[in-house]
Coordinates of C-alpha atoms and ligand atoms in Angstrom, one line a residue:
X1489 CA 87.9 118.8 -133.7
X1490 CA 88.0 120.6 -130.6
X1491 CA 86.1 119.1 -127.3
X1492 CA 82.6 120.9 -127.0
X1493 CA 82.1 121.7 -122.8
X1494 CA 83.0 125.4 -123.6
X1495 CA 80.2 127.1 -122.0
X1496 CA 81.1 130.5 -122.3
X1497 CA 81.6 129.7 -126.1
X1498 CA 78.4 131.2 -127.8
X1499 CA 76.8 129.7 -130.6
X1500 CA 75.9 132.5 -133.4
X1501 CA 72.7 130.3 -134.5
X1502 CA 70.8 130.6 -130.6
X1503 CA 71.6 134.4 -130.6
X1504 CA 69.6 134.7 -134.1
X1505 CA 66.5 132.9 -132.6
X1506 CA 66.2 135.0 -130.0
X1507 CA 66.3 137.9 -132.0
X1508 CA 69.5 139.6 -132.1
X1509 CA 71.5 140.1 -135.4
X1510 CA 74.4 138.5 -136.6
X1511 CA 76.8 140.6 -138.6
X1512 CA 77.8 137.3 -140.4
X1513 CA 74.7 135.1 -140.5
X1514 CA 74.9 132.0 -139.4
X1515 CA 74.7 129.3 -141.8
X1516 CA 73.8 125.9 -142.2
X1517 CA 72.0 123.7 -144.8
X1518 CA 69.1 121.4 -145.3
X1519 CA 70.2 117.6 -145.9
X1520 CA 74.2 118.8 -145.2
X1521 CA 74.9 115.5 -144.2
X1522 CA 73.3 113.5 -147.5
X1523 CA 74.3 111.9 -151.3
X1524 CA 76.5 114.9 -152.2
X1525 CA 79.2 114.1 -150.2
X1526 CA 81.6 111.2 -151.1
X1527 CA 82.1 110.2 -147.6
X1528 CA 78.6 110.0 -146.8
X1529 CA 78.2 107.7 -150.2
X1530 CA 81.2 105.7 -148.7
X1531 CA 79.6 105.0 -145.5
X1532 CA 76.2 104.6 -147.2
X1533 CA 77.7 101.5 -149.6
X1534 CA 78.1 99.4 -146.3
X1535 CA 74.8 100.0 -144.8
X1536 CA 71.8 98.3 -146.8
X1537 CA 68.6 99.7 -145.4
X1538 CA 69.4 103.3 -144.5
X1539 CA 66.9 103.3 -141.1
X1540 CA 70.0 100.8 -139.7
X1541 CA 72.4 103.9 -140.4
X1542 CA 69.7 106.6 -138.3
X1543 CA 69.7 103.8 -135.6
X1544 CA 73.4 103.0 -135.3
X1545 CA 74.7 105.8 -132.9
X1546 CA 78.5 105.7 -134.1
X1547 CA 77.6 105.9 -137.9
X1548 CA 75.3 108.1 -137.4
X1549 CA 77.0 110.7 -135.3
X1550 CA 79.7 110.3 -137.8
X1551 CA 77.8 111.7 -140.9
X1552 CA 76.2 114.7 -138.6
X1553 CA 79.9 115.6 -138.2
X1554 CA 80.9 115.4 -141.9
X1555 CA 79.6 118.5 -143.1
X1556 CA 80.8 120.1 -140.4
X1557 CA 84.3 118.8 -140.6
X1558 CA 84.1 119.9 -144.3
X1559 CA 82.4 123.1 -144.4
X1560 CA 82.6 124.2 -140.2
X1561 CA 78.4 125.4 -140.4
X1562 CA 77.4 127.1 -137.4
X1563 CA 74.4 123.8 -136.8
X1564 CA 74.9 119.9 -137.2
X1565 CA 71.7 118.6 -137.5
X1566 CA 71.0 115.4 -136.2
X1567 CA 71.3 112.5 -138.9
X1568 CA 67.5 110.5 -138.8
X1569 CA 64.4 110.8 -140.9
X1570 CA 60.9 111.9 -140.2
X1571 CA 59.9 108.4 -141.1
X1572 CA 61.3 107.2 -137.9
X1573 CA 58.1 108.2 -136.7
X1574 CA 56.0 106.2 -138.2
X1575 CA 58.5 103.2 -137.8
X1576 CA 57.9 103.9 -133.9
X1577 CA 54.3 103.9 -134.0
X1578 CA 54.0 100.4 -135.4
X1579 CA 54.0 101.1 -139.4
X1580 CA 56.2 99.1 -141.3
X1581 CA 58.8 101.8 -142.9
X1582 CA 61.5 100.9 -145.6
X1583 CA 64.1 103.0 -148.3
X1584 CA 64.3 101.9 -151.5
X1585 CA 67.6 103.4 -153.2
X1586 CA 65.6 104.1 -156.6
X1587 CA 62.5 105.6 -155.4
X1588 CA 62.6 106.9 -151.7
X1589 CA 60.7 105.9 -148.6
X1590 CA 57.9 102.9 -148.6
X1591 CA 55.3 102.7 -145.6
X1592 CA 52.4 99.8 -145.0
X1593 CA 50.1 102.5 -147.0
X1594 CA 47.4 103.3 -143.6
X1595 CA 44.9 103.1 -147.1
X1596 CA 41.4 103.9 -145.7
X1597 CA 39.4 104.8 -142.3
X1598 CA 40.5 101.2 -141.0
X1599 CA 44.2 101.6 -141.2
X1600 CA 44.5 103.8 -138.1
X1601 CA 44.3 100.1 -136.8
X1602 CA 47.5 99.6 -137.7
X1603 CA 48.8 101.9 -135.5
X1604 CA 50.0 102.1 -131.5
X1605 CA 49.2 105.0 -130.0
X1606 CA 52.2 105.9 -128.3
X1607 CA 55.6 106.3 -129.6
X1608 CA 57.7 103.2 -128.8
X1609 CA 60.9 105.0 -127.1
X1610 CA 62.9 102.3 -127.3
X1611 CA 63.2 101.9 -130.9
X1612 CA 64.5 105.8 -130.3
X1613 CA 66.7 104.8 -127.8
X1614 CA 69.9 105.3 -130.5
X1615 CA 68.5 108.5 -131.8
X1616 CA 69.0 110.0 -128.5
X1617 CA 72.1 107.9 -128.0
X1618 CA 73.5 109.7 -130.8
X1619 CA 72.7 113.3 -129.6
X1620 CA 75.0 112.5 -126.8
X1621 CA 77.6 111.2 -128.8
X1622 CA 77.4 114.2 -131.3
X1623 CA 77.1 116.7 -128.5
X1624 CA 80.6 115.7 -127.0
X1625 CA 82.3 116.2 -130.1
X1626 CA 81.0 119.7 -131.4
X1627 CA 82.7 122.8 -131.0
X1628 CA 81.3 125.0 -128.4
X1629 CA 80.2 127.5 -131.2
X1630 CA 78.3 125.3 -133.4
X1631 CA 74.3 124.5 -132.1
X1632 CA 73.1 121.0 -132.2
X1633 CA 69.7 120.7 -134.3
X1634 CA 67.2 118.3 -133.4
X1635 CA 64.0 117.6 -135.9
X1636 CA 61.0 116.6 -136.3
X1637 CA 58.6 115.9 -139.4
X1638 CA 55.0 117.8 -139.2
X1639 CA 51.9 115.9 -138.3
X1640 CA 50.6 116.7 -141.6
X1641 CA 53.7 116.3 -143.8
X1642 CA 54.5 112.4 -141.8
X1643 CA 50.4 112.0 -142.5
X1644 CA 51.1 112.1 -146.2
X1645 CA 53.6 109.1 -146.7
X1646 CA 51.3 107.4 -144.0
X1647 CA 48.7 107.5 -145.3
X1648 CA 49.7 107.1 -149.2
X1649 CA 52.3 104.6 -147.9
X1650 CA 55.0 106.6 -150.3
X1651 CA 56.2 110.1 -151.3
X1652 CA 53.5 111.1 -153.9
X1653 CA 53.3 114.5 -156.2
X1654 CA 50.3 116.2 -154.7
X1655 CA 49.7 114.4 -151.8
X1656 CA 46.1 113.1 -153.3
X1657 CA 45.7 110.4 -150.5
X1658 CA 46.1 112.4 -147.5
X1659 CA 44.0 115.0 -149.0
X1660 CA 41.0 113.0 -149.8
X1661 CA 41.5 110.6 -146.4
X1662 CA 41.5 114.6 -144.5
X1663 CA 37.8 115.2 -146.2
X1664 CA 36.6 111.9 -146.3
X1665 CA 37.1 110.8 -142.9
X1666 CA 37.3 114.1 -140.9
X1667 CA 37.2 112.4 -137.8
X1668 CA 39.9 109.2 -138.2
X1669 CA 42.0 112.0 -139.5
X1670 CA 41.7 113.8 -136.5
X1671 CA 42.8 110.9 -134.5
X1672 CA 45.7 110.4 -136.7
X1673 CA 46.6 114.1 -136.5
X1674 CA 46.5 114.2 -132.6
X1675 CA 48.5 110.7 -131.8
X1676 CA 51.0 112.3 -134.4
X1677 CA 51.2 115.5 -132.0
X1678 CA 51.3 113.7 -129.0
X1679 CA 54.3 111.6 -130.5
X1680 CA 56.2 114.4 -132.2
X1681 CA 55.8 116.8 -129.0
X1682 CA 57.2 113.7 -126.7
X1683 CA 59.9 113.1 -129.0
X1684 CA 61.5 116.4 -129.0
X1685 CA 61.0 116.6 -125.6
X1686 CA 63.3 113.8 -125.6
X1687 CA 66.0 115.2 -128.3
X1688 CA 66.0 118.4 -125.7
X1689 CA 66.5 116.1 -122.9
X1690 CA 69.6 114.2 -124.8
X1691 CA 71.1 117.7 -125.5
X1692 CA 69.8 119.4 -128.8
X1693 CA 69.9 123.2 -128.9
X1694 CA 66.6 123.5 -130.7
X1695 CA 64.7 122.1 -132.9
X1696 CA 63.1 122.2 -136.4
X1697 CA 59.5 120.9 -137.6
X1698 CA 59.3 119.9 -141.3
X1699 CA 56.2 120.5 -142.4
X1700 CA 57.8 120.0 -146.3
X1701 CA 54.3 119.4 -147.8
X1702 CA 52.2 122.2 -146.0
X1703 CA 52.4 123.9 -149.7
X1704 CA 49.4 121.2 -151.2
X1705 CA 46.8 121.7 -148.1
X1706 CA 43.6 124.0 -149.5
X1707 CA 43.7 127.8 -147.7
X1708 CA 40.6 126.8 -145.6
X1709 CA 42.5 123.7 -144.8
X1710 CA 45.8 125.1 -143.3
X1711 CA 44.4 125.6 -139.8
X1712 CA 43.4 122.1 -138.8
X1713 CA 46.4 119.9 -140.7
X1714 CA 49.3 122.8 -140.3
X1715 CA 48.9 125.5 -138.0
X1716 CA 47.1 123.8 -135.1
X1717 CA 49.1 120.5 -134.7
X1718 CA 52.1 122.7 -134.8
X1719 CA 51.0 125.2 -132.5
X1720 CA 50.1 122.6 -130.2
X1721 CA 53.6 120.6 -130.5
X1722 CA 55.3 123.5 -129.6
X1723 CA 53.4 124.2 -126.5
X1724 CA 53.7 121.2 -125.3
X1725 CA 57.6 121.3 -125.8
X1726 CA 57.6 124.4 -124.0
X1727 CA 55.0 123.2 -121.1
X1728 CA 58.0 120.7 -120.3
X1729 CA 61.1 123.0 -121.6
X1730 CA 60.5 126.4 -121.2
X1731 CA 63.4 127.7 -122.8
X1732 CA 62.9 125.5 -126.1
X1733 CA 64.3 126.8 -129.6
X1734 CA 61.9 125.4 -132.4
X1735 CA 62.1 126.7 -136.0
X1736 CA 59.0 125.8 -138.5
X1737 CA 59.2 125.5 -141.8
X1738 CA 56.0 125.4 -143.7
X1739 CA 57.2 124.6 -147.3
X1740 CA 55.0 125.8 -149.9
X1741 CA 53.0 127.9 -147.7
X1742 CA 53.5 131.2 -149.3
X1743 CA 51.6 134.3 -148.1
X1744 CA 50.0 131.7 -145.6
X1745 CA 53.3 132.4 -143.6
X1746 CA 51.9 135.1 -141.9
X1747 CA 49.2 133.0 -140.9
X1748 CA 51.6 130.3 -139.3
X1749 CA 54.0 132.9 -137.7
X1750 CA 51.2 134.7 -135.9
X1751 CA 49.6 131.9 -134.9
X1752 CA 52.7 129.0 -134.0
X1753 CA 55.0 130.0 -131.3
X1754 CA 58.3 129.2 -133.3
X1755 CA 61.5 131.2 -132.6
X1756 CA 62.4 131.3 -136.9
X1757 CA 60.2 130.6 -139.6
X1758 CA 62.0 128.3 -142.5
X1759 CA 61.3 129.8 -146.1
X1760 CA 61.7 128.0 -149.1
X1761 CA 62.8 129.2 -152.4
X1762 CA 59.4 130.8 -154.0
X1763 CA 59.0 132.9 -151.2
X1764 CA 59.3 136.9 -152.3
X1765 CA 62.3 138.3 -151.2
X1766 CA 60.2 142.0 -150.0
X1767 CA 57.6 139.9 -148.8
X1768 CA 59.6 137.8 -145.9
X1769 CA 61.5 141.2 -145.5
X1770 CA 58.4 143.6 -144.9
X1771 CA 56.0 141.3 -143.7
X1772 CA 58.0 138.0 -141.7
X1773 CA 61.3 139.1 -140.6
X1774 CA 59.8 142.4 -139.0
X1775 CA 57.9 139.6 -136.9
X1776 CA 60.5 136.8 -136.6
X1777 CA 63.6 135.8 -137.2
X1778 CA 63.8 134.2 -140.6
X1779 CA 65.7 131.5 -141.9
X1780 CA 66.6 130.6 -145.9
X1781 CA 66.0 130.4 -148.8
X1782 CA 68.5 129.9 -151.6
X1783 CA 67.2 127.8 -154.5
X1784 CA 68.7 124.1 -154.5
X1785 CA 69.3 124.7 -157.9
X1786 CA 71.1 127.6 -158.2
X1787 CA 73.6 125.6 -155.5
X1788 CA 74.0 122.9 -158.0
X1789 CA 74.6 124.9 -160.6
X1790 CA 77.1 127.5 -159.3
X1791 CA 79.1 130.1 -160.6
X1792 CA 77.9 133.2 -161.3
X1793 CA 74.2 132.5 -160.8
X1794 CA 74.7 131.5 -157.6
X1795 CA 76.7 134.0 -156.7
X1796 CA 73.6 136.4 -158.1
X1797 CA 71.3 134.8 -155.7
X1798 CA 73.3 134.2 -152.5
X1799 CA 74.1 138.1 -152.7
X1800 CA 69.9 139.1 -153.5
X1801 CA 69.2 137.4 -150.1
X1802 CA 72.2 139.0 -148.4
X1803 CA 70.8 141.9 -149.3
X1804 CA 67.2 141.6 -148.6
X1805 CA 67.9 139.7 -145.4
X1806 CA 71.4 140.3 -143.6
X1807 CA 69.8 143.9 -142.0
X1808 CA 67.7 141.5 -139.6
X1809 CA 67.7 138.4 -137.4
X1810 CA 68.6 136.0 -140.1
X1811 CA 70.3 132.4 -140.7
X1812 CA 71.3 131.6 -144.1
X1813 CA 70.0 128.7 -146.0
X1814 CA 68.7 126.6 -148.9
X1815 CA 64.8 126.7 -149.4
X1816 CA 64.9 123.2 -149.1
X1817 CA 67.8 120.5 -149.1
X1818 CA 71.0 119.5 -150.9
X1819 CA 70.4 118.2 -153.9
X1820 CA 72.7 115.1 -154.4
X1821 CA 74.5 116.1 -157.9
X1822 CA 75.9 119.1 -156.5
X1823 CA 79.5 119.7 -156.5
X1824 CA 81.6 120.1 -153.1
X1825 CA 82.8 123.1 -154.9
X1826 CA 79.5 125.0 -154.8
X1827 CA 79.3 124.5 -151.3
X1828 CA 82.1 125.8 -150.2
X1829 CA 81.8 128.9 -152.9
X1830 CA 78.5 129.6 -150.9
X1831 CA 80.0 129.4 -147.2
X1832 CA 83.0 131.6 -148.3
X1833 CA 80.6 134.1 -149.9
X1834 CA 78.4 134.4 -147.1
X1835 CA 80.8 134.4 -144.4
X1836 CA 82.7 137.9 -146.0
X1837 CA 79.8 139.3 -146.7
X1838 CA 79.0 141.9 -143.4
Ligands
CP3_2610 O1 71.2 116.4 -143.2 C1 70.1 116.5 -142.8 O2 69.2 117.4 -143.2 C2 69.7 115.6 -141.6 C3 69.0 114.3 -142.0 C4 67.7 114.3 -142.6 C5 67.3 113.3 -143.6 N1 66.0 113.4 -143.8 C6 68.3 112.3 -144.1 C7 67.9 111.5 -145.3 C8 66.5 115.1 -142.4 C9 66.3 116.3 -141.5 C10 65.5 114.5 -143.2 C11 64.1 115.0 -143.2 C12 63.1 114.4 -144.1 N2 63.0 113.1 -144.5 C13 62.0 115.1 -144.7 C14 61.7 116.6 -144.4 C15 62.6 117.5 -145.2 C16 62.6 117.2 -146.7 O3 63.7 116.9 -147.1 O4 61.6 117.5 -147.3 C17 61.3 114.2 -145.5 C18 60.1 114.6 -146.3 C19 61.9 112.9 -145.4 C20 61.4 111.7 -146.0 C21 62.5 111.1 -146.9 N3 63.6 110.5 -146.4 C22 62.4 111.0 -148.3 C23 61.3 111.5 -149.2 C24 63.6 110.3 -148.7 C25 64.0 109.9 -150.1 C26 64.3 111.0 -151.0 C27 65.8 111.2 -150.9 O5 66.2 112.4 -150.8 O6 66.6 110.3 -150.9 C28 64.4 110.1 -147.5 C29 65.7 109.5 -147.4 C30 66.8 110.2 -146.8 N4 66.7 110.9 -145.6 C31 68.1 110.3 -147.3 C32 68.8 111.1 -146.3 C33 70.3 111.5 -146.3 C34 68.7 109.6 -148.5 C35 68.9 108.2 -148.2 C36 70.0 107.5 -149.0 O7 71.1 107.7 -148.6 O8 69.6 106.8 -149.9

């Protein structure tokens, strides 16, 4: 892999979000660096708790570079969890390999007790270590992704202490206890905002805020636990880096997207794979760049359905400022193969 340095080298993915077309759209993919890919499993196999492969800096600037390596996407995005939050703030935070992420449940009013109030940076100290690391081996063309989960989305697993179907705890704990919720949701903003400051410090491009369970907050709820704390992590990005790159992605929010985009100063808007095609065309992408939103399934499946739908959003989409992606991430059965049938397909499609 060539040295990055390149500075004249521009990077297809920062000239979509700030609004100018790409004739081939840039393309990368949620969870690209994951289960599907036999040398991630490899490296996986001799780690046993996966937050010790997010906080080793040479394993994990080596899987941000595999999909690259593999597939050459125009983004790496930094390899780390949402959870890492949490795990900062004081929560106890573990991965089970059978059934995802387990969290010291926060349970009741109480269990904001359990909490610091302010992000513990060295524990990050090898996140940022490894943007460094993966910044110094990327081509000059290919933009460095930072992340970020959304208050309201990290609120969820705090709260229920696990990944749950319809984020029941969260919801009740947000009407029950409107005001320890509130406290919650702020330290969360204050935490997120200072942490991609950080990420923009050690040298990502931009950034994206995972907000992957905005889809289960009531209409009349979507102000206070998704559009305000993201609208105020992005300001206070930008009141320290002016010239930040942040892309939301509100999963599940539906026709409350036009809410979110008019109201949170992101550069793309993420869509995931229910969104109408005419809808994001007419009504987003006339105000935004947008970014998305194959269905995960039709990547694991292949062939000629996926063919079918990669071409449908070419269509709808490749007229504007657009970056090509899945509606949400990889799943981990599906074949190399598919993969690279979808970069090929996008990449000679003009
Ligand atoms: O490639 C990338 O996208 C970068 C790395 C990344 C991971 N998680 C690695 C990971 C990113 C951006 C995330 C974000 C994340 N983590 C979200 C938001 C986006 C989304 O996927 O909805 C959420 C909700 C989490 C929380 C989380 N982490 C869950 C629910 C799980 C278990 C489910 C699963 O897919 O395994 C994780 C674990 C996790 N995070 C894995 C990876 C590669 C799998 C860990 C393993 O190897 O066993």
């Amino acid at each position: 892999m060539r040295r990055g340095h390149v500075q004249s080298v521009t990077k297809p993915l920062l000239d979509v979000l700030a609004g100018e077309r790409q004739a081939v759209p840039p393309i990368w993919l949620m969870r690209q660096a994951g289960r599907y890919l036999p040398e991630y499993r490899d490296l996986r196999q001799r780690t046993d708790n996966f937050l010790d492969l997010c906080f080793s800096p040479k394993l994990a600037t080596e899987v941000t570079l595999q999909p690259i390596r593999r597939f050459g996407f125009d983004a790496a995005i930094l390899f780390s969890d949402i959870l890492v939050i949490p795990h900062a703030l004081g929560q106890r935070v573990s991965f089970t390999q059978a059934d995802g992420p387990r969290l010291d449940a926060l349970g009741g009013a109480d269990g904001l007790r359990k909490l610091r109030y302010e992000l513990d940076h060295e524990r990050l100290a090898p996140v940022y270590e490894t943007i460094g690391r993966v910044k110094e081996q990327l081509p000059g063309n290919v933009t460095l992704l930072g992340f970020c989960g959304a208050p309201w989305t990290l609120a969820t697993y705090m709260i229920a202490g696990a990944g749950t179907p319809d984020q029941l705890p969260a919801r009740e704990f947000a009407y029950r206890h409107p005001d320890e919720f509130k406290i919650l949701i702020d330290i969360l903003i204050e935490a997120s905002a200072s942490y991609l400051i950080r990420q923009f410090e050690a040298g990502v491009d931009a950034v994206q805020i995972f907000d992957t369970w905005a889809g289960v907050v009531a209409s009349d709820e979507f102000a206070r636990c998704c559009i305000e704390p993201c609208a105020r992590i992005a300001a206070a990005v930008r009141a320290r880096i002016p010239a930040a790159k942040i892309i939301g992605f509100p999963r599940g929010a539906g026709s409350k997207l036009r809410r979110y985009i008019a109201a949170v100063p992101v550069d793309a808007v993420g869509l995931d794979w229910t969104i109408d095609l005419g809808f994001a065309r007419e009504q987003l992408q006339t105000q935004k760049p947008i970014q998305g939103n194959l269905d995960p399934v039709a990547l694991l499946v292949g062939g000629k359905a996926l063919d079918r739908a990669v071409d449908r959003i070419l269509e709808s989409f490749a007229a504007g400022p657009f970056i090509f992606n899945l509606g949400h991430g990889v799943l981990p059965d599906t074949p190399i193969a598919h993969v690279e049938q979808l970069v090929a397909r996008v990449r000679v499609s003009t």
